[in-house]
Structure formats: structure tokens, C-alpha cells
Amino acid sequence: MDNVVDFINMNRDRYLEELKALLAIPSVSALPVHAPDVRRCAEWVADEMRRIGLQNVQLHETAGNPVVYGDWLGAPGAPTMLFYGHYDVQPVDPLDLWESPPFEGTVRDGELYARGSADDKGQVFMHFKALEAWLRQNGRLPINVKLIIEGEEEVGSDNLDEFVRTHKRELAADVVVISDSPMFDRGVPSICYGLRGLAYFQIDLRGTKSDLHSGSFGGAVANPAFVLAQMIAQMKDRGGRIKVPGFYDDVRALTDAEREEFKKLPFNETRFRKDLGAPKLMGETGYSTLERVWGRPTLEVNGLLSGFTGDGAKTVIPAVAMAKISMRLVPDQDPAKIADQFEKWVWKIAPKTMELKFTRMHGGKPWMTSFDNAFVQAAGRAIERGFGKSPVFTREGGSIPVVSTFQEELGLPSVLFGVGLPDENAHAPNERIDLGNFYNGIIASAYFYEELAGVTV
Ligand code: BES
Ligand code: ZN
């Protein structure tokens, strides 16, 4: 094993240059203009998987972006790891807030800045390099591995469920491993045992066939911007509780034991607030910040659009108003059921003065697992060896839709071992990854495969 770690330490500069090449491909799945880049990125990932010595590497076409598959199955009798990650990234706007170009990896103060550096290309690449080090130095891996790297995670993984359902035999494994989440804090590595789900919607209102002079017509017709604001205002009460009927029916309550564990974590609320630049924190009454983000559902307005927003003033009644609204869900809420409840209620509260269009966008189920299994313990030992500290256990507020699918369709537990940091600006300008965590992550991953080899399956 020492030879593997030595190899990793000797190749740090090369890793950085190679990762920059991956980060240079603008594989933004949400924007159709980037479709050719998304495909180019899938090809790059496949080529890289071949370079590091994986076998049966291929692009699986789906109704959307290709899934890249590769494996190495030369350890009969040893456990099989199914590694999952994504090569697509979020859009980069607002571009002017980036201190260096988003698709030109740039190192400043020990951090590599670029879109996808933390979410998720950097973390996928960390496993590529750990696998490469094993294969180069020993000509083999201590376990069997199957990798699927998808290109639609950032837009809801709509076609991946189908891929998993139709490739159950090919994907058979003992454990899923994912590195697509932050660690708890700088110097506090963690294993994540729960993710929230998601349900995403768009609401469009139309009041008239075109914009109107607000003097000639103001008072005679309802204003869509105003009506939309009134509808949104009804969605939560003052205590932050969501007022959609039935919304809380299936919410699994946080247990007292879990709340006690959350309290023990080294969470500094003042620092958290200041880092966000928020004058004051706020959320559902009766819950701490970590409980609100990890264990309680929310409803957020992700975007609002209506009327005149340029410089100066324009006296106009807008014809239309639009809102993007999403909910984060917790076990045992079901995105489809929540969508039905929400749609029914929105139609009910929309006044007759408006034409309403209600659109369901993507969703994903919440996920939670117990963490007293041998795979999680193996990850804990590997993290301790790679980072010099044993991990804490966390839940997260974000979503990775396929994790519940792995559980439901393949019956597999997942180990979420992420090396991002909570302040690394995933989805925002100036996304970055701490290079120390990236390199330690490669070493910890290499140890992890060795630790997994010792798990009896
Ligand atoms: N890496 C994140 C998921 C994540 C974020 C895990 C924060 C833990 C903490 C992932 O790439 C992501 O952003 N997922 C989307 C999924 C959605 C589009 C269905 C998300 O959470 O918004
Ligand atoms: Zn993301």
C-alpha cells in the first residue's frame, strides 16, 4: 500500500494539470447550447477511464446525455464497488462575479477555482487517480469496481433511473460509493447518511394579452406580478411552515437521539451566518439550523420574473409573471405525491383573473440509511488514514436523485464520502476545491479500496 501512496504523492502536479483539462470542458447540462460540450466531456471521461486501466469502457446512450461505464473485475471473491459520479456541471452565470474564467482551472491560495472543481468533476477525478495508482503500482485492484459517471445529475437525473432499471445485472455490486458532497467543515471529514429529495415547479400567470399602460388600465385589471406575490405569500406561515394541505403527512420526525448527535457537531452558527453575509438567520420555528437544513422540508422561490426591471421607471402593468419554486423533501415524503398536492392547491388559490400554467419539472426522492454497516466502517478507517481524523456523521440538505434508486432497484447501500467544503461555492461563482483535501481524498480513496477488500460479503 505504501507504494500506492508514494505514487500518488509523486504525481500531484500531473493530477492538477489533468484535472484542469477536464474542467476546461463546459459540460453544462441545463443549457442546450452546451450539448456538444457535454458529449465531448463524456468522451473525455471514457478516454480517461481507459487510460487509467479500466475495462469495458463505453458510452451508454440514453434519451438524454450518455452514461459512461467502465469496470475492472479481476478480484474474484472480493467485494464489488459501484462508483457513481457526474460529469455535468451547473451554469456559470453571473459570469462577471467570477474572479477567474470558470472553465480555466486557476490555483489561488491552495484552492483550484473552476466550475465543477468540487461538484463533481474534482471528486470523480480523485477516484480515477486512486484507481490509477493501484493499477499502475500493483497491476490490480484489491476489489472489483464498476463505475457509472452520468451527465444529467444537475438537471434531475431523469434518464438514469431507466438506465439503472434496465441494467440491473450489469450493475450488480455490494456497495455504492459516491463522492459528491461536502465534508462537515475544514479539517472535519465526514460521512453523509441522509440527503433531501426535491420537487421543482414553474408557475406562469397571464393577466392580459400584452403589457398595458398602468395609467389607462391600472385599476381595471389584476396585475400578474402582484397576484403571483400574493400566491407565494400564502405558501408559508410566519413560522416558516408550508401551508400546502397534506404537505407534512409523511414527514419522518427527527428522533431525539439524532437531534442530540447534531448538537455535538462542531457547528459555529455565528460563523455560518457571517460567511453567508446574512443579517439574521431564519427558518422553521422549533428547529436548529442543522435540523432545518438536514432534517426538515422547505419551500423556496428559486426565481421570479415579471414586468419592467431595467434602469429608470416605466409605468406598465405586466402581462405575465413567472416563478420557479422548489421544495426540498425529507424521508418519507414522495415527490410525485407532493407534486399532486401542490398542483391541486395552486389551482385552488389562483384567482379567476389569471390564466395559470403549472409545470412540473424534475424531482428526486429523499434518502436516509443507517450507518452501522461494515462498508461505512471501512470508509471511516480509510478517512482516518487519509485525513488523520476519524469522520463525523452528517446528513445534507442537497439531493442526489439516484441514491434512492440504487437502494430501491439494486438493494444496495451507499457510502457518501465527500471532500468538498461547505463554502466552496458549488452552483455559485468562484466554485473551488481545496487541493489539500483533493490530494488527501485520493489517498483516502486508495485506502478505502483496501479497507473494502476486507469486508466479508
Ligand atoms: N453535489 C450536489 C448534491 C449535494 C449538495 C449533496 C449539497 C450534499 C450537499 C449535486 O450535484 C446537486 O447539486 N444536486 C442537485 C440535484 C437536483 C438538480 C435534482 C441539487 O441538490 O440541487
Ligand atoms: Zn450540484
PDB file of C-alpha atoms and ligand atoms in Angstrom, residues 86 88-90 119-120 153-154 180 399 426-427 431, ligand 2:
ATOM      1  CA  HIS A  86     -21.464  13.059 -12.584  1.00  0.00           C
ATOM      2  CA  ASP A  88     -22.148  17.569 -15.928  1.00  0.00           C
ATOM      3  CA  VAL A  89     -21.958  20.953 -14.218  1.00  0.00           C
ATOM      4  CA  GLN A  90     -24.224  23.865 -13.334  1.00  0.00           C
ATOM      5  CA  ASP A 119     -19.260  19.437  -7.837  1.00  0.00           C
ATOM      6  CA  ASP A 120     -18.405  16.911  -9.090  1.00  0.00           C
ATOM      7  CA  GLU A 153     -27.325  14.938 -12.348  1.00  0.00           C
ATOM      8  CA  GLU A 154     -27.601  18.714 -12.274  1.00  0.00           C
ATOM      9  CA  ASP A 180     -20.447  14.354  -4.459  1.00  0.00           C
ATOM     10  CA  SER A 399     -30.113  15.976  -3.343  1.00  0.00           C
ATOM     11  CA  ALA A 426     -20.935  24.833  -5.567  1.00  0.00           C
ATOM     12  CA  HIS A 427     -23.541  26.160  -8.065  1.00  0.00           C
ATOM     13  CA  GLU A 431     -16.504  27.378  -7.208  1.00  0.00           C
TER      14      GLU A 431
HETATM   15 ZN    ZN B   2     -24.546  20.114  -7.982  1.00  0.00          ZN
END
